[in-house]
Short mmCIF file of C-alpha atoms in Angstrom, two decimals:
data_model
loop_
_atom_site.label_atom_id
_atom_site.label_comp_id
_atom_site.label_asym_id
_atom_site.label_seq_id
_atom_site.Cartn_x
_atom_site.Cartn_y
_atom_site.Cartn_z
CA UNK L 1 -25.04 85.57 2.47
CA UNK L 2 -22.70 88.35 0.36
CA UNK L 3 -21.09 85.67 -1.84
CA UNK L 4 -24.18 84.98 -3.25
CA UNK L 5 -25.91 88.42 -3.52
CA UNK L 6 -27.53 88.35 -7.40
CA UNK L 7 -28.30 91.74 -7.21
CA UNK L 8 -25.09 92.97 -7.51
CA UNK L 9 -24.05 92.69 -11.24
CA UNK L 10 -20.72 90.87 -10.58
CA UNK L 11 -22.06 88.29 -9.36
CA UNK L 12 -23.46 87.74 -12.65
CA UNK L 13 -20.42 87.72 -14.76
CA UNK L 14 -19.05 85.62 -12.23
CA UNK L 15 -21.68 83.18 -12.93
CA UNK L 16 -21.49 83.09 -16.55
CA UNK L 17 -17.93 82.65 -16.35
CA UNK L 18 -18.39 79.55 -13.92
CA UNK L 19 -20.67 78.33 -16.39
CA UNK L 20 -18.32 78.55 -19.15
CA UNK L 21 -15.50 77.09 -17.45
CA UNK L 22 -17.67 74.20 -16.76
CA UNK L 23 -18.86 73.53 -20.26
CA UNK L 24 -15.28 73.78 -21.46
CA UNK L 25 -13.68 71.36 -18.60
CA UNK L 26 -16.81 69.09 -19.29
CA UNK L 27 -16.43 69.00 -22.82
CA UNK L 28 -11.92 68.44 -22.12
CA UNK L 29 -13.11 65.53 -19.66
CA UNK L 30 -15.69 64.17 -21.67
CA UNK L 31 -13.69 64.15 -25.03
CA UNK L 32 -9.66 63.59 -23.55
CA UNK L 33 -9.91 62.62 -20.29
CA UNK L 34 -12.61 59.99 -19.91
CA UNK L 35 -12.52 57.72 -23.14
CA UNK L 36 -8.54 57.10 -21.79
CA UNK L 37 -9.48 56.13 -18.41
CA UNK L 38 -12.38 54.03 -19.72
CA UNK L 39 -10.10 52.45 -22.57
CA UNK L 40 -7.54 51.67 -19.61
CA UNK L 41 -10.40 49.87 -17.80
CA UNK L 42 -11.86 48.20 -20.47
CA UNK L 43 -8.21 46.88 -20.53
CA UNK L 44 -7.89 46.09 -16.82
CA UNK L 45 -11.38 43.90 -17.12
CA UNK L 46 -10.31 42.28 -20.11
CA UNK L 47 -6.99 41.22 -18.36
CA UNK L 48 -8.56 40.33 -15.61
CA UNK L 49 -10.75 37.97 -17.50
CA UNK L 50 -8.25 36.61 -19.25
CA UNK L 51 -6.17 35.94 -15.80
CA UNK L 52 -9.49 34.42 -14.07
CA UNK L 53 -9.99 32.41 -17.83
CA UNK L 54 -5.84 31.05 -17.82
CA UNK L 55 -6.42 30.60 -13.83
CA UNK L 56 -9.62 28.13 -14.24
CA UNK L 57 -7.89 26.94 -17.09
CA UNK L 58 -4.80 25.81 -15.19
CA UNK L 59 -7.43 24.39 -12.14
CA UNK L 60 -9.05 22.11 -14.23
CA UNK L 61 -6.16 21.22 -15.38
CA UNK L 62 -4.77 20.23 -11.68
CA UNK L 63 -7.80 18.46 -10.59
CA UNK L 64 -7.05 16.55 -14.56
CA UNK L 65 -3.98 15.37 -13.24
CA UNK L 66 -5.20 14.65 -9.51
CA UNK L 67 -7.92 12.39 -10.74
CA UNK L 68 -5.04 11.09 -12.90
CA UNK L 69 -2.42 10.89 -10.10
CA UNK L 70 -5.08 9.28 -7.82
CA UNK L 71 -6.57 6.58 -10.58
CA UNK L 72 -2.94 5.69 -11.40
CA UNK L 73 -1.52 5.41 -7.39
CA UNK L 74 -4.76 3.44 -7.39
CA UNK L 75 -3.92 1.72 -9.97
CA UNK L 76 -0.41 0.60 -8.70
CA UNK L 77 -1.74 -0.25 -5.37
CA UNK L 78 -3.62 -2.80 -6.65
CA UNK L 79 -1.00 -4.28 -8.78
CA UNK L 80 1.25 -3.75 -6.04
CA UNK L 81 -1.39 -5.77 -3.47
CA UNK L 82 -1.50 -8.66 -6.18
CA UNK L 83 1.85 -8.88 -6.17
CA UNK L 84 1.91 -9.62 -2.62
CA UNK L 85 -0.87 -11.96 -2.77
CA UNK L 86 1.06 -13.74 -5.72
CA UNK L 87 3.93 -13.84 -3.79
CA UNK L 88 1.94 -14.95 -0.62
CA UNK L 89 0.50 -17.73 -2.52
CA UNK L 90 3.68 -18.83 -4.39
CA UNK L 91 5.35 -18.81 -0.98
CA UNK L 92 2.73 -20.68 1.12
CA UNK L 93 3.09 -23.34 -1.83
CA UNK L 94 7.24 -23.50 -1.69
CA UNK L 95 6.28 -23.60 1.68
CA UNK L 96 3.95 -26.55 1.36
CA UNK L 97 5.91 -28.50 -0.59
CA UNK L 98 9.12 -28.29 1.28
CA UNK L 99 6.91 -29.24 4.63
CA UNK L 100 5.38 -32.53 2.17
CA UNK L 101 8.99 -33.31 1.12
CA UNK L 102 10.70 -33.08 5.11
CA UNK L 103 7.62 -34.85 6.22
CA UNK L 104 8.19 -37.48 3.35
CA UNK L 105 11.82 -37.30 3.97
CA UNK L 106 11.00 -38.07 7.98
CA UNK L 107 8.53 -41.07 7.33
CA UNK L 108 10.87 -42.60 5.15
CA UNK L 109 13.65 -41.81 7.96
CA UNK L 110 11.30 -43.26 10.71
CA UNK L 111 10.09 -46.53 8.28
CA UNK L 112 13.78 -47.49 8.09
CA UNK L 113 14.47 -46.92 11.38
CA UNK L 114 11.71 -48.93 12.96
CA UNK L 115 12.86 -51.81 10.23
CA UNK L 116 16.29 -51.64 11.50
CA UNK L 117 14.90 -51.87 15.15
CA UNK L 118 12.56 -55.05 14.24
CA UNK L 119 15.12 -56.41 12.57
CA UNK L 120 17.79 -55.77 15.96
CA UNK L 121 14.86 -57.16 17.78
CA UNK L 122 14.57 -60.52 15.65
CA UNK L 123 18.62 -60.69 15.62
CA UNK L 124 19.04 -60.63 19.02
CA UNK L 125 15.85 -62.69 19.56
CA UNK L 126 17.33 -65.35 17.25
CA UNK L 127 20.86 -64.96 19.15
CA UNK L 128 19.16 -65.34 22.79
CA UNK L 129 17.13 -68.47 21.41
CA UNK L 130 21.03 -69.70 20.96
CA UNK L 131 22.68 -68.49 24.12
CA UNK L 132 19.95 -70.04 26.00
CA UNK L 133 20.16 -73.31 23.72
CA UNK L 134 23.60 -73.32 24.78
CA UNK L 135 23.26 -72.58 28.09
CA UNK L 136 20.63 -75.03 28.80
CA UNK L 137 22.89 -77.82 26.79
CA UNK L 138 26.06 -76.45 28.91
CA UNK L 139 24.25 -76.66 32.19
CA UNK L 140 23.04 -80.20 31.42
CA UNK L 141 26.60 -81.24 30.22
CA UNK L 142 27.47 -79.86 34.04
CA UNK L 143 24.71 -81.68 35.46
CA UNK L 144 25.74 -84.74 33.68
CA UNK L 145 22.31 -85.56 32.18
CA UNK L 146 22.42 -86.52 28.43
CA UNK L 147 20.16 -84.51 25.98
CA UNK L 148 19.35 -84.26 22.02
CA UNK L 149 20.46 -80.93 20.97
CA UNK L 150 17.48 -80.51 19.03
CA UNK L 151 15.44 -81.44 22.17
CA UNK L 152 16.70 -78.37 24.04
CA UNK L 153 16.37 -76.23 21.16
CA UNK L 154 12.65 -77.38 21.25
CA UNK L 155 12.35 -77.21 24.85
CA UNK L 156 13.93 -73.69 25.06
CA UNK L 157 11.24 -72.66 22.04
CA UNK L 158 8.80 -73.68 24.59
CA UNK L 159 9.90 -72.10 27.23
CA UNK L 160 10.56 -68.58 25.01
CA UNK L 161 6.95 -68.80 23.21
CA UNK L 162 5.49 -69.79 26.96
CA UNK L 163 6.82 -66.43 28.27
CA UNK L 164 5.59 -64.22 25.07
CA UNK L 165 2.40 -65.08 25.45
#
């Protein structure tokens, strides 16, 4: 290759002056160049670490108030559930109690009405005792046969307790 013929004495000062040129870019790079682009990552990391630092912050911070937003909607669930059991109870014992009272209320209703039916019974018992007292007496006044009005009251007792039993 002709570029790199070291025989011929150019090529020698063409060396020496790559050489040199090197150094003196190495030593601009190494003393400008590179401290600013590692002091501008150094800065980039650090940021970065400090976002990633705020960013777990702010997660455990979340899952803080999800625990907390979960413990409290537990929290009002169950009050909220013995609420409704409070209520339920309460309700089933107005409930209860109004049933006691209308079946109270009913028995009385059905003890006074069976009185008042005895008591029809025994009235119109007592009144068709009469009417056939004084029927009996009317048919023997017809019949012309004398009788003791307290006889055919007696006899019409009989005849009344004969067909009862």
């Amino acid at each position: 290759m002709p570029q790199l013929d070291f025989a011929n004495p150019l090529m020698m000062s063409k060396l020496i002056w790559l050489l040199i040129i090197f150094g003196v870019l190495y030593y601009v790079l190494k003393a400008y160049a590179l401290p600013r682009v590692a002091s501008v990552l150094d800065e980039r990391a650090a940021r970065i670490a400090a976002d990633l630092n705020a960013a777990r912050d702010a997660q455990a911070e979340g899952e803080a108030a999800l625990a907390e937003l979960r413990a409290s909607t537990a929290a009002a669930r169950a009050e909220a559930q013995a609420a409704i059991s409070a209520a339920m109870v309460e309700a089933q014992a107005a409930a209860a109690a109004q049933a006691a009272e209308i079946n109270a209320r009913l028995n009385a209703q059905v003890a006074q009405a069976e009185a008042q039916v005895r008591q029809a019974r025994d009235n119109a018992m007592g009144a068709l005792r009469g009417v056939a007292s004084d029927t009996a007496q009317a048919m023997l006044a017809r019949l012309s046969v004398p009788a003791a009005a307290n006889d055919v009251a007696a006899a019409v007792d009989r005849a009344a307790s004969q067909g009862a039993g």
